[in-house]
Every structure is written in C-alpha cells, then in structure tokens.
Tab-separated table of C-alpha atoms in Angstrom:
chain	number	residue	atom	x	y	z
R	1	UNK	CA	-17.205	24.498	-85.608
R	2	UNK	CA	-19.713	23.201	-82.986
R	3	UNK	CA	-18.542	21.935	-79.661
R	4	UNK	CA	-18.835	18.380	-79.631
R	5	UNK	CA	-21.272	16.303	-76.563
R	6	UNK	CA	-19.500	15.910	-73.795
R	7	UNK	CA	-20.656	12.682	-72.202
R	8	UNK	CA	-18.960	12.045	-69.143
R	9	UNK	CA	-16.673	14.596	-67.874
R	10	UNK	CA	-15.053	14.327	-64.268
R	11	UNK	CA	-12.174	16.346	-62.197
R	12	UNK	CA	-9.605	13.743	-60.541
R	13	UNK	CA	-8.325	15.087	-57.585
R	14	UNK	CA	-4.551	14.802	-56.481
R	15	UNK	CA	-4.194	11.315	-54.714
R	16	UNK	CA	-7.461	10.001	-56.836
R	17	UNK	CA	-8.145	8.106	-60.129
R	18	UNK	CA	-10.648	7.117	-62.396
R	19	UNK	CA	-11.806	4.404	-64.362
R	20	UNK	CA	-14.133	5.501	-67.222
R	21	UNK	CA	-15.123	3.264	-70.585
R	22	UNK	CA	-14.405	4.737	-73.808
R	23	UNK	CA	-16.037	3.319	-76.784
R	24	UNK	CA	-14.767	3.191	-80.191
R	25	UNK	CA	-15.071	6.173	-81.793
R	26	UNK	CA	-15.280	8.351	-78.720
R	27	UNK	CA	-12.064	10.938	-77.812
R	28	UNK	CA	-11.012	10.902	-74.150
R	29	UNK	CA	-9.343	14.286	-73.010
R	30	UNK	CA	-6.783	14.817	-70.310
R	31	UNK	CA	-6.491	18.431	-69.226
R	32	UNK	CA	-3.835	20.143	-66.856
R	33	UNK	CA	-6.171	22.248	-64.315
R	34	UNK	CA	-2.341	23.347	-62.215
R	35	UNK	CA	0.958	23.939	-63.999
R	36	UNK	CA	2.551	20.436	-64.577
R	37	UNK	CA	1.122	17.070	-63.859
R	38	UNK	CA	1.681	13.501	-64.967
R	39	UNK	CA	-1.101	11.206	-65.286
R	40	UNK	CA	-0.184	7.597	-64.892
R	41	UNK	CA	-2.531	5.640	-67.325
R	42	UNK	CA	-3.820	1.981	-67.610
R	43	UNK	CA	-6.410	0.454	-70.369
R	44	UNK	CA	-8.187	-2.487	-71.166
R	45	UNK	CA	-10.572	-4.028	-73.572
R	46	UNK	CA	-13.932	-3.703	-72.360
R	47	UNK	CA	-14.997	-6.529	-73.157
R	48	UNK	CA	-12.165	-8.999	-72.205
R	49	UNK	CA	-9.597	-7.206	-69.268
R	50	UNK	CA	-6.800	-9.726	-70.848
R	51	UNK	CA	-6.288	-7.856	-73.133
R	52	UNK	CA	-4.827	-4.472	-71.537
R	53	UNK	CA	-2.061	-1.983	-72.559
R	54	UNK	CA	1.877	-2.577	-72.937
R	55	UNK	CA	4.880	-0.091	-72.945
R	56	UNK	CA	6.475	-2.552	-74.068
R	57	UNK	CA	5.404	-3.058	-77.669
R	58	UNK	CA	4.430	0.545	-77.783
R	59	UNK	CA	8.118	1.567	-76.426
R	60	UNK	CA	9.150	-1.078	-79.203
R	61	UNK	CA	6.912	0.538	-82.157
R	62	UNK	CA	7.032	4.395	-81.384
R	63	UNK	CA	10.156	4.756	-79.076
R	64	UNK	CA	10.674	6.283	-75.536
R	65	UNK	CA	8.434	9.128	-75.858
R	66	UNK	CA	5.248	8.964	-77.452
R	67	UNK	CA	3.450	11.847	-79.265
R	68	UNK	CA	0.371	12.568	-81.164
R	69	UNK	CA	-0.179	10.334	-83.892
R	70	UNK	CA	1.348	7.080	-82.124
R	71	UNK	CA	-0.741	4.405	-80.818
R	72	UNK	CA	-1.288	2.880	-77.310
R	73	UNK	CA	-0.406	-0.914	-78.206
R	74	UNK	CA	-2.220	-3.844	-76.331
R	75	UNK	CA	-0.168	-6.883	-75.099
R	76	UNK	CA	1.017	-9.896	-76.524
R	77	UNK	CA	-0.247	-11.757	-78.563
R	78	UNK	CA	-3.254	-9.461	-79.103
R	79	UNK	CA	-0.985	-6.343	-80.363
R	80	UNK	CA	-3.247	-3.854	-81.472
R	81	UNK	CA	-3.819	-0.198	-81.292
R	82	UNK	CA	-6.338	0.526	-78.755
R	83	UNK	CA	-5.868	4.350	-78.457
R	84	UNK	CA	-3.979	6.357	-81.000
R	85	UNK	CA	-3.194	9.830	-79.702
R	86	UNK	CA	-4.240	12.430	-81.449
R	87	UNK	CA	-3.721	15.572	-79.946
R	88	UNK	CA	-0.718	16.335	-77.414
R	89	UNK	CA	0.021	20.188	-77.048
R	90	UNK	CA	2.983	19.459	-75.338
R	91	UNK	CA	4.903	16.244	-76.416
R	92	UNK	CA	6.329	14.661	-73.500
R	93	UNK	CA	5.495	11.550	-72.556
R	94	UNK	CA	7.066	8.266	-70.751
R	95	UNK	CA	6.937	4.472	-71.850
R	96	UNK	CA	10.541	4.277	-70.134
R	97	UNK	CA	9.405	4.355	-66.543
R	98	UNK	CA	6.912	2.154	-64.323
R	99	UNK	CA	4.198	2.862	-62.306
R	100	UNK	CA	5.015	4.041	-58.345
R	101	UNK	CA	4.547	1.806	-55.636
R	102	UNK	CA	3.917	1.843	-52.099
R	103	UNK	CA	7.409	0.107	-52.069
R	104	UNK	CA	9.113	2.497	-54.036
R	105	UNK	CA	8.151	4.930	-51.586
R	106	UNK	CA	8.906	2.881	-48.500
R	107	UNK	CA	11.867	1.790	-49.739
R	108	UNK	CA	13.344	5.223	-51.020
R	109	UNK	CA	12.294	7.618	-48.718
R	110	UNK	CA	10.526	5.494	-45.469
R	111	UNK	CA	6.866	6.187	-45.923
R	112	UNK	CA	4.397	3.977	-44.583
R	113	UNK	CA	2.023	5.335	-46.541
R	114	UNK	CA	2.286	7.664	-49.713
R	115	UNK	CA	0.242	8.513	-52.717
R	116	UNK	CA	1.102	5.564	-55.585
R	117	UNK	CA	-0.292	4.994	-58.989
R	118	UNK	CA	-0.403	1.179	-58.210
R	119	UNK	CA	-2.882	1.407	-55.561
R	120	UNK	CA	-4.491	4.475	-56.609
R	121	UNK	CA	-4.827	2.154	-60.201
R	122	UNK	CA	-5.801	-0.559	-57.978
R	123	UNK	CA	-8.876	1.294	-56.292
R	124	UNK	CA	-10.157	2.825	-59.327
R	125	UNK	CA	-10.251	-0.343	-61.227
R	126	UNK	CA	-12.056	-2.232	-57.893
R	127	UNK	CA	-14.944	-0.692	-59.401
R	128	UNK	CA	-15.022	-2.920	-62.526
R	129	UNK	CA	-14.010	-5.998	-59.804
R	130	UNK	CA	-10.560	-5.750	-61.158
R	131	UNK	CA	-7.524	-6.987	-58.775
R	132	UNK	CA	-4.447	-4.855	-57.551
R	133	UNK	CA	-2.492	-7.469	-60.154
R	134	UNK	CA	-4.851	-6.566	-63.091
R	135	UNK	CA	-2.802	-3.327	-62.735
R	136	UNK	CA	0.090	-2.872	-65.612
R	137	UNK	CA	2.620	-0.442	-66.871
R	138	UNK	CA	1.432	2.617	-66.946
R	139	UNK	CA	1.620	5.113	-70.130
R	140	UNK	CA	3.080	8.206	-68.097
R	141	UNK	CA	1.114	11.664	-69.649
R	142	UNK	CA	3.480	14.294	-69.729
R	143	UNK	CA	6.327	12.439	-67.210
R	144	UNK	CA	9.782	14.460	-68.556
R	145	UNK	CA	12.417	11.886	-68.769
R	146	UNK	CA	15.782	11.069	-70.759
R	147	UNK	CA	18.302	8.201	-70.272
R	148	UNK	CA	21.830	9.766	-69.351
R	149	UNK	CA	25.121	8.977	-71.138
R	150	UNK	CA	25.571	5.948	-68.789
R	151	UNK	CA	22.461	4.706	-70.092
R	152	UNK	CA	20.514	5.390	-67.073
R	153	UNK	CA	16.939	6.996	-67.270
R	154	UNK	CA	16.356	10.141	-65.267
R	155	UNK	CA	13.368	12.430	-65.180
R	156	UNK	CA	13.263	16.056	-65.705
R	157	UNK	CA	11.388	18.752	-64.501
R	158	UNK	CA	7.800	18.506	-66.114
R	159	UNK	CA	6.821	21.236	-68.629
R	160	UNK	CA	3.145	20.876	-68.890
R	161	UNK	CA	1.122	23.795	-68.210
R	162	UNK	CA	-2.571	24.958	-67.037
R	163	UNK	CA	-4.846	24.115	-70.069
R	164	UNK	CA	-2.776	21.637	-71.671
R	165	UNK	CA	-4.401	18.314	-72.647
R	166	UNK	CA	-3.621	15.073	-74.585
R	167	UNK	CA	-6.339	13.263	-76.534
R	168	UNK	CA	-6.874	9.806	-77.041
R	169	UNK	CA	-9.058	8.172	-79.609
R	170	UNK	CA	-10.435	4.739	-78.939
R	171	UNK	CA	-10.035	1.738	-81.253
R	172	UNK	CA	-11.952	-0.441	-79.563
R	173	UNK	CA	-13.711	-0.296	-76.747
R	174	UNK	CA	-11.478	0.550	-73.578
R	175	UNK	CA	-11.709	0.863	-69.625
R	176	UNK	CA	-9.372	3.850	-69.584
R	177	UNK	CA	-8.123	4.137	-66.241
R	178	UNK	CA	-5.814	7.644	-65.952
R	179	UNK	CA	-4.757	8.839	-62.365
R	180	UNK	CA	-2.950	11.760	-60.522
R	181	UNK	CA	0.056	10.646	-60.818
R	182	UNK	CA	1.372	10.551	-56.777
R	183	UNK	CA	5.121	11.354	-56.891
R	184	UNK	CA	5.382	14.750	-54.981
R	185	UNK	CA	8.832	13.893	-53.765
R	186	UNK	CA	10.283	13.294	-57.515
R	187	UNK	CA	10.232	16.178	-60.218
R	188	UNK	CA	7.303	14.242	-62.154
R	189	UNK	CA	4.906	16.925	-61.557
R	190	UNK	CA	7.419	19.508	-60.026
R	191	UNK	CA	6.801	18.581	-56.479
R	192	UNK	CA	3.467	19.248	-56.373
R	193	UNK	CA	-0.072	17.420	-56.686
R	194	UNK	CA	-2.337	18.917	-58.724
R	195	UNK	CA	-5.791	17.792	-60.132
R	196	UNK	CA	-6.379	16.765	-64.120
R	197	UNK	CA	-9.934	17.149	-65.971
R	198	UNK	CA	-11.478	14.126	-67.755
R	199	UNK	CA	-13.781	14.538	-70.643
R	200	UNK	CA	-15.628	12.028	-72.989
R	201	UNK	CA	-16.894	12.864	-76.294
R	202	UNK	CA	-17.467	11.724	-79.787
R	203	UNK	CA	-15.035	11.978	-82.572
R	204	UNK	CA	-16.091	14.472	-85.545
R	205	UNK	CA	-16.421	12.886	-88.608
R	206	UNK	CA	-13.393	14.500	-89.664
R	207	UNK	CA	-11.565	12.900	-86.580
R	208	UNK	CA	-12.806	9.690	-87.579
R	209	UNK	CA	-11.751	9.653	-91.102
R	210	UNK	CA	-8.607	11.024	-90.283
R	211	UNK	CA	-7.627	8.447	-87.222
R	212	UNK	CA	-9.472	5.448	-86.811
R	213	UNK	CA	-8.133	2.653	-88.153
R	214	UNK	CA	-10.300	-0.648	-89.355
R	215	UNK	CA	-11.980	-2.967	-86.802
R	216	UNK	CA	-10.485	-5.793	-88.786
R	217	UNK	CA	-6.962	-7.250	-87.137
R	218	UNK	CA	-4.595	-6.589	-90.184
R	219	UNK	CA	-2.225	-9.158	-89.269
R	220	UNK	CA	-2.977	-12.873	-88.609
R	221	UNK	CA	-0.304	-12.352	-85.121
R	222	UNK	CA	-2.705	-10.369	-83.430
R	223	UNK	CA	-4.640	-13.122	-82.010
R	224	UNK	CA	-7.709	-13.652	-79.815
R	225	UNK	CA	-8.816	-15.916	-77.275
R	226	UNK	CA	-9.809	-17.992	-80.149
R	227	UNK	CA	-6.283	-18.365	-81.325
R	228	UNK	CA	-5.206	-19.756	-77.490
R	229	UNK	CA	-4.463	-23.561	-76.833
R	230	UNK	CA	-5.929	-22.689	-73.471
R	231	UNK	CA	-8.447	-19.932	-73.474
R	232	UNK	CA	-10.389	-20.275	-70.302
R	233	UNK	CA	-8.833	-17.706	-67.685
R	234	UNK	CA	-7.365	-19.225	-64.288
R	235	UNK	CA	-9.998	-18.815	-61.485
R	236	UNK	CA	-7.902	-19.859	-58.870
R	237	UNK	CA	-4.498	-18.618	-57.535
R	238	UNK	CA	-2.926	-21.811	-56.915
R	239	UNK	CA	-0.356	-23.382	-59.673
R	240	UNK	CA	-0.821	-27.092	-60.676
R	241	UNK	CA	0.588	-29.154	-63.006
R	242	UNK	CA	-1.052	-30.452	-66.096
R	243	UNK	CA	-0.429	-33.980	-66.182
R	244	UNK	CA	-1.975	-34.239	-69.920
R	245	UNK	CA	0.341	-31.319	-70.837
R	246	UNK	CA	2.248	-31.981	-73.976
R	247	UNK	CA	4.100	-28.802	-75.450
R	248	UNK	CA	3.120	-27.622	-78.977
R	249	UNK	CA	5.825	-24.716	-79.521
R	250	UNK	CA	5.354	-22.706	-83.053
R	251	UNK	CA	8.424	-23.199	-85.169
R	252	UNK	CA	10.406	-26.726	-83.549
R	253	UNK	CA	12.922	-27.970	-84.235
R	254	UNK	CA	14.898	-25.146	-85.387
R	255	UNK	CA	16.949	-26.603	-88.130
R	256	UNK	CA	20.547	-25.410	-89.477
R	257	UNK	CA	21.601	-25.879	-92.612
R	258	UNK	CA	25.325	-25.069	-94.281
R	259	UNK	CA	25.453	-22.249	-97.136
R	260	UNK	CA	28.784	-22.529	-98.583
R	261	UNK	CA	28.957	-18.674	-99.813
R	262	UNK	CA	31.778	-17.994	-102.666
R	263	UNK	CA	33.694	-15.125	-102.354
R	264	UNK	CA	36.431	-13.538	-104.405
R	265	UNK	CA	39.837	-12.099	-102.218
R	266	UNK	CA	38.766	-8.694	-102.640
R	267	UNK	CA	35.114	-9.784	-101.272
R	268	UNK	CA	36.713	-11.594	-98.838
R	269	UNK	CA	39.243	-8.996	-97.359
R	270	UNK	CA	35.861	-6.653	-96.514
R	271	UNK	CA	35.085	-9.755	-93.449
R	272	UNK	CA	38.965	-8.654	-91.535
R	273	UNK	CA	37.468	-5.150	-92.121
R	274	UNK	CA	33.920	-6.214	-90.302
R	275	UNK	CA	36.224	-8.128	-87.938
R	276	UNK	CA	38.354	-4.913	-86.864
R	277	UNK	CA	35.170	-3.384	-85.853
R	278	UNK	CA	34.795	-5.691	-83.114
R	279	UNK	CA	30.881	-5.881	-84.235
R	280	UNK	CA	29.896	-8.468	-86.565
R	281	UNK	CA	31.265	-11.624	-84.515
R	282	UNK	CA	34.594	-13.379	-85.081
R	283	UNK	CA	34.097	-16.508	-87.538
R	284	UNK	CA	33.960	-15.324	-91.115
R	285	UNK	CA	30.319	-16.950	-91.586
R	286	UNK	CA	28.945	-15.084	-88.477
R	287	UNK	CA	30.810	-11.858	-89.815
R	288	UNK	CA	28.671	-12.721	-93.200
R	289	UNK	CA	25.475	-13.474	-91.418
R	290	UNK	CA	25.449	-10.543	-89.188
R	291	UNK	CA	26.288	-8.030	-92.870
R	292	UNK	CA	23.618	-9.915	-94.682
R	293	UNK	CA	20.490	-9.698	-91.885
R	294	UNK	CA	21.642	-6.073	-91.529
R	295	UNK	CA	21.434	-5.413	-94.758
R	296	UNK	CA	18.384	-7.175	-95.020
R	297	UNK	CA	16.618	-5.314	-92.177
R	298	UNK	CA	18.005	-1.711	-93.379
R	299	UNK	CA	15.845	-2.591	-96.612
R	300	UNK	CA	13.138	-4.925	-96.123
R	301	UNK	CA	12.046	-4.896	-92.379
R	302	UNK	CA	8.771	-2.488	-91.817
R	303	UNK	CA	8.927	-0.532	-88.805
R	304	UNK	CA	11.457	1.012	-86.055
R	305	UNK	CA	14.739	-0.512	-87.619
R	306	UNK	CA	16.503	-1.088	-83.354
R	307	UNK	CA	19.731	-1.479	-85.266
R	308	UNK	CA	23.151	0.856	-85.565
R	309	UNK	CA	25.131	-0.915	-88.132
R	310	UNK	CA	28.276	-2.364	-86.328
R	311	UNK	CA	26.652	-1.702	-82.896
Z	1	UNK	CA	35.558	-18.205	-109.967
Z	2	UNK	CA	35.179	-18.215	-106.208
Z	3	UNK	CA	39.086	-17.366	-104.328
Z	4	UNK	CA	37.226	-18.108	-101.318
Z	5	UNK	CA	34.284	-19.817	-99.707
Z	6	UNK	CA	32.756	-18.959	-96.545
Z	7	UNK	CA	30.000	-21.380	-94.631
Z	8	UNK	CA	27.132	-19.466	-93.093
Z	9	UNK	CA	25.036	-21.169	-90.899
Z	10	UNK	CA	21.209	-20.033	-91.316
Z	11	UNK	CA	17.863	-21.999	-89.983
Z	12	UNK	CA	14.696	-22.259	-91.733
Z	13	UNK	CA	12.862	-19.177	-90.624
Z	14	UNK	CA	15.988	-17.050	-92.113
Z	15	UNK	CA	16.096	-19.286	-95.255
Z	16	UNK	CA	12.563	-18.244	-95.282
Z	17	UNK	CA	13.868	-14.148	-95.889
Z	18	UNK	CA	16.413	-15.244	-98.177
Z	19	UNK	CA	13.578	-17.295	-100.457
Z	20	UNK	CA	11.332	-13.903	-101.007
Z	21	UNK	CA	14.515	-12.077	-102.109
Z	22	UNK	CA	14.902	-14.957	-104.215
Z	23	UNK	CA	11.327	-14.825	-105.553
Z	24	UNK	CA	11.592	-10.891	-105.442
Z	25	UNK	CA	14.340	-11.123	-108.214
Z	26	UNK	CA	17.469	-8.993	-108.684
Z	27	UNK	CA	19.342	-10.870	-105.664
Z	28	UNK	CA	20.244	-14.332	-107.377
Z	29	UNK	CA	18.538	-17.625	-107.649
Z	30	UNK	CA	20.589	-19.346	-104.994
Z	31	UNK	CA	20.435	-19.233	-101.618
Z	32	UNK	CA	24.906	-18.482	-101.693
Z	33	UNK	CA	24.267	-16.040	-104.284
Z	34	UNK	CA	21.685	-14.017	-101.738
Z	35	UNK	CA	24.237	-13.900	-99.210
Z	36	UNK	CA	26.490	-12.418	-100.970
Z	37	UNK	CA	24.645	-10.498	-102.887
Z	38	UNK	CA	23.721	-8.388	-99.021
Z	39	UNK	CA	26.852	-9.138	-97.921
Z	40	UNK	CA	28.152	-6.922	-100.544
Z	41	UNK	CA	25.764	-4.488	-100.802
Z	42	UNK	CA	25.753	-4.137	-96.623
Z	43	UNK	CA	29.345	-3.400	-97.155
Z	44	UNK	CA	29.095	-0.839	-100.243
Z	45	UNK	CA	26.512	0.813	-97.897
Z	46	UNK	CA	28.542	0.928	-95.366
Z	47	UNK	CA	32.087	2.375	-96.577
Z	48	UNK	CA	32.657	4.076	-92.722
Z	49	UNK	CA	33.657	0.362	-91.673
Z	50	UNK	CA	36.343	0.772	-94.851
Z	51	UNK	CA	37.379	4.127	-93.746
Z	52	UNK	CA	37.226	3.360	-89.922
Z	53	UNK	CA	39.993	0.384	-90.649
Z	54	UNK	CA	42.288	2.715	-93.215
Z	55	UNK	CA	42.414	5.201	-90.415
Z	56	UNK	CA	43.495	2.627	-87.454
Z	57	UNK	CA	45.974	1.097	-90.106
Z	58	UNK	CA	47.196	4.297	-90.481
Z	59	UNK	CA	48.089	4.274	-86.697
C-alpha cells in the first residue's frame, strides 16, 4: 500500500502548540517522538469557531475514556461528530479532566509562571484571532486517569510510548488545535516534557468508506445558526438587557396529568419491595414511575443507558 | 379486577413515550395499562430487588 501525501506535517515542541485546519476527509496524526506524552486538544468548525468541541457530550456518548472508533462531539445545540478517531495504538485517553491553568499551577505548587495548556491553547489559536476564552475543554491524548472508590478522579502514570500515535478523521472542516500538554509536576506525561509530531494527510478510500459519516445532520437537534432566535454573535463584552426580550422556552408549560394505574395485591406488594431498596422514591406512584421509565430506557432509549437499576 | 389503584403523575413529554408504546402495540391501549404493563415487566426483569428483600426479611 502506497504512503499517503502528507500535507502539512510539523514537530510541537514541549511548552508549544499548534493550530492547523483539517478538512473533511483529511486524517490528522499525533505521534509520541519521547516515551509518554499527553496532548491537550481543542477544535472548531472552520468555518464558524461557535461551534467547537465538548467533553461533555462526548464524556456523555462514549464514556470517560475514549478510543478508536468514538467521535469528538461538538457543543450544544450543534452536537455532531467532528472527528471520529480512528486509530489509537494505545487506548488511553481523558474526557474526565480539564485543561491546566496558570492558576492551577500558582495555586498548587506557587509558580508564577509554568507551562499550561490554556495559554499555550490561547497562543496557538491567536493566530486564527481567536481569544484566550475561545479556549474549551480539552480532549486529553493519552492522559492515564481513573476515578477512585470515593469517586474522586486521579491520574496514573502515562503508558504511551515512542512511535505511538492517535488518528483523527475530520467530519467537517476543523481548526484542530493539539498542544504539549505542560504538566511536568503531575504524572500526565511521567514528569517529563517531551515533543509530539503532527501530520496531515488524506483519507484512503478505504478510510473513507469505512469512517466518514454523511454531511447531512441526521437529527433535526443538531441545529445551526439558522435554528437560533438570536444568531448574530456578541461583539462587545459588556452585558445589557433586552428590553424587547420576551422568553420563548421549547416545551412550556409543563403539564401533569393523573394516571390512575390498577394493580392487583400481588402487583402491588412488588412497590414495598422497590420501597425497601431505598431507590425508587417513597410514594407508591413515584415507586411506579421510577420502574416504568427504567424499564422504558433499559428497552427503548438508543445510546449509553447512565442508569443502574435501583441506583 | 383491580385490588389496588395507584396514581402516577406523568407530564406531556412522558405521555409522549407512553403513546409510541401504545402505537407500537403489545403494551395496551391505555395509557394505565402501559404503566403497568413496564411496571411489571421492570420488576420480572429485575427479580434481585425480590431476592434482595427475602434476604433482609430473613434477618
């Protein structure tokens, strides 16, 4: 098989970043140069920087650690793919933690200065004439972590090694902005800085049947600027009232009504059960309610379920 | 006949669910008989909630 173009290609040095577009179509490729560093990562349409990337919705959608075949998700109420990854030779990655900050580092160890992905984010995105606020959440390449029995996340030692590499295929067109990740005082990259190697080039055919998904939105939810009461984007930092403002809300009122639900004493001895479990609420119609959406979700709702029965 | 009858309090977005499982069939043509009908089945599913209260009872 023929090596494909490469079209832009780039070594980011520890304490830099880099803001490269990625069209449709085209692969980017992350490569460890040292043994075992994260690369904080930010993206955003091309064409319209309001529409960037969210952990969130991609925590939401494909859990804590993302791995090849999951999707990069954009923010609400776009909520798209915009990268799907589709090769990751070693499989850990963090949605779970945010970005580093100048403050993080001042405020944990007493540096007045310190490598940060915020501002090192921040500079590489200055070159589109993006603000340190356009920066987001980062998607955290190969960042070890795990949330402790106390429900707390911690971060383990990073197991990435020289020549491995993550790839990310564009569905749409992106600014991808990836950085050296600057934590040298955390085990993110095992206490050490190293550099990363960028490359852009074309999907294969193959790729492209294989990963990209349609240009079309699939669901009528993942709106545009079109969609928006109030598409024109705030040029000024100041907040002022709208005096013509009169709230349209989606769904409003929300209206109750009564289902009277018969049950037989057999039927009905199962809610004292549910109520023993300390789970499903106290009133027998919340007890009900809370059986009936589980049910309902274990059997009907698409995606990540986010539900334990009686939890 | 009904021993029992238990009120369940659901807006219209959730009647909403309970209408395609109407219109889906197999789940009753009311929206009481829907309710039930997952009530039950969430419970059938779910026979470690059963178990779980034998084994306390037993204590």
């Amino acid at each position: 098989m023929s090596e494909p173009e490469i079209l832009f290609e780039h070594v980011m040095e520890p304490g830099t970043g880099k803001a490269v577009p990625v069209l449709r179509g085209q692969i980017l490729h992350i490569e460890q140069l040292g043994n075992g560093q994260c690369a904080d990562f930010n993206a955003f349409n091309l064409h319209d920087y309001k529409e960037y990337f969210h952990t969130g919705r991609t925590r939401h959608l494909h859990g804590l650690h993302p791995a090849e075949g999951d999707h990069l998700w954009s923010a609400p109420p776009r909520e798209r793919p915009m990268l799907t990854i589709i090769r990751d030779t070693v499989g850990t990655n963090d949605v779970l933690y945010p970005r580093c900050t100048g403050f993080l580092y001042e405020y944990q160890f007493g540096f007045d200065t310190h490598t940060n992905c915020h501002d090192i984010l921040a500079e590489s995105i200055r070159e589109y004439g993006l603000t340190p606020d356009d920066v987001h959440d980062s998607f955290n390449f190969w960042m070890h972590t795990g949330v402790d029995e106390d429900d707390h996340p911690y971060i383990k030692r990073m197991l990435a090694k020289r020549g491995d590499f993550v790839e990310l295929l564009a569905q749409v067109d992106v600014l991808a902005v990836p950085n050296v990740c600057g934590a040298d005082v955390f085990s993110t990259s095992n206490f050490e800085l190293k550099p990363l190697k960028l490359q852009v080039f074309q999907a294969t055919a193959a790729q492209r049947e294989r990963w990209l998904l349609p240009e079309e939105r699939r669901y009528r939810n993942q709106r545009t600027p079109a969609d928006f009461r109030q598409p024109t984007i705030k040029a000024d930092r100041a907040l002022t009232r709208d005096d013509a403002y009169s709230p349209e809300w989606p769904v409003y009122p929300i209206v109750k009504q009564a289902v009277s639900v018969p049950l037989s004493d057999d039927e009905y001895a199962r809610i004292a059960v549910l109520r023993a479990d300390g789970n499903f609420g106290q009133e027998d119609g919340e007890i009900v309610r809370h059986a009936f959406f589980s049910w309902w979700i274990e059997h009907r709702m698409q995606g990540p379920k986010h539900l334990h029965a009686g939890e | 006949m009904a021993d029992r009858t238990v009120t369940v309090e659901i807006n219209q977005q959730q009647a909403q669910m309970l209408d395609r499982l109407i219109a889906e069939g197999g789940h009753g043509e009311r929206y009481e008989d829907v309710i039930r009908s997952g009530f039950l089945r969430f419970c059938e599913e779910h026979p470690e909630f059963l178990r779980r209260a034998a084994e306390e009872g037993q204590r």
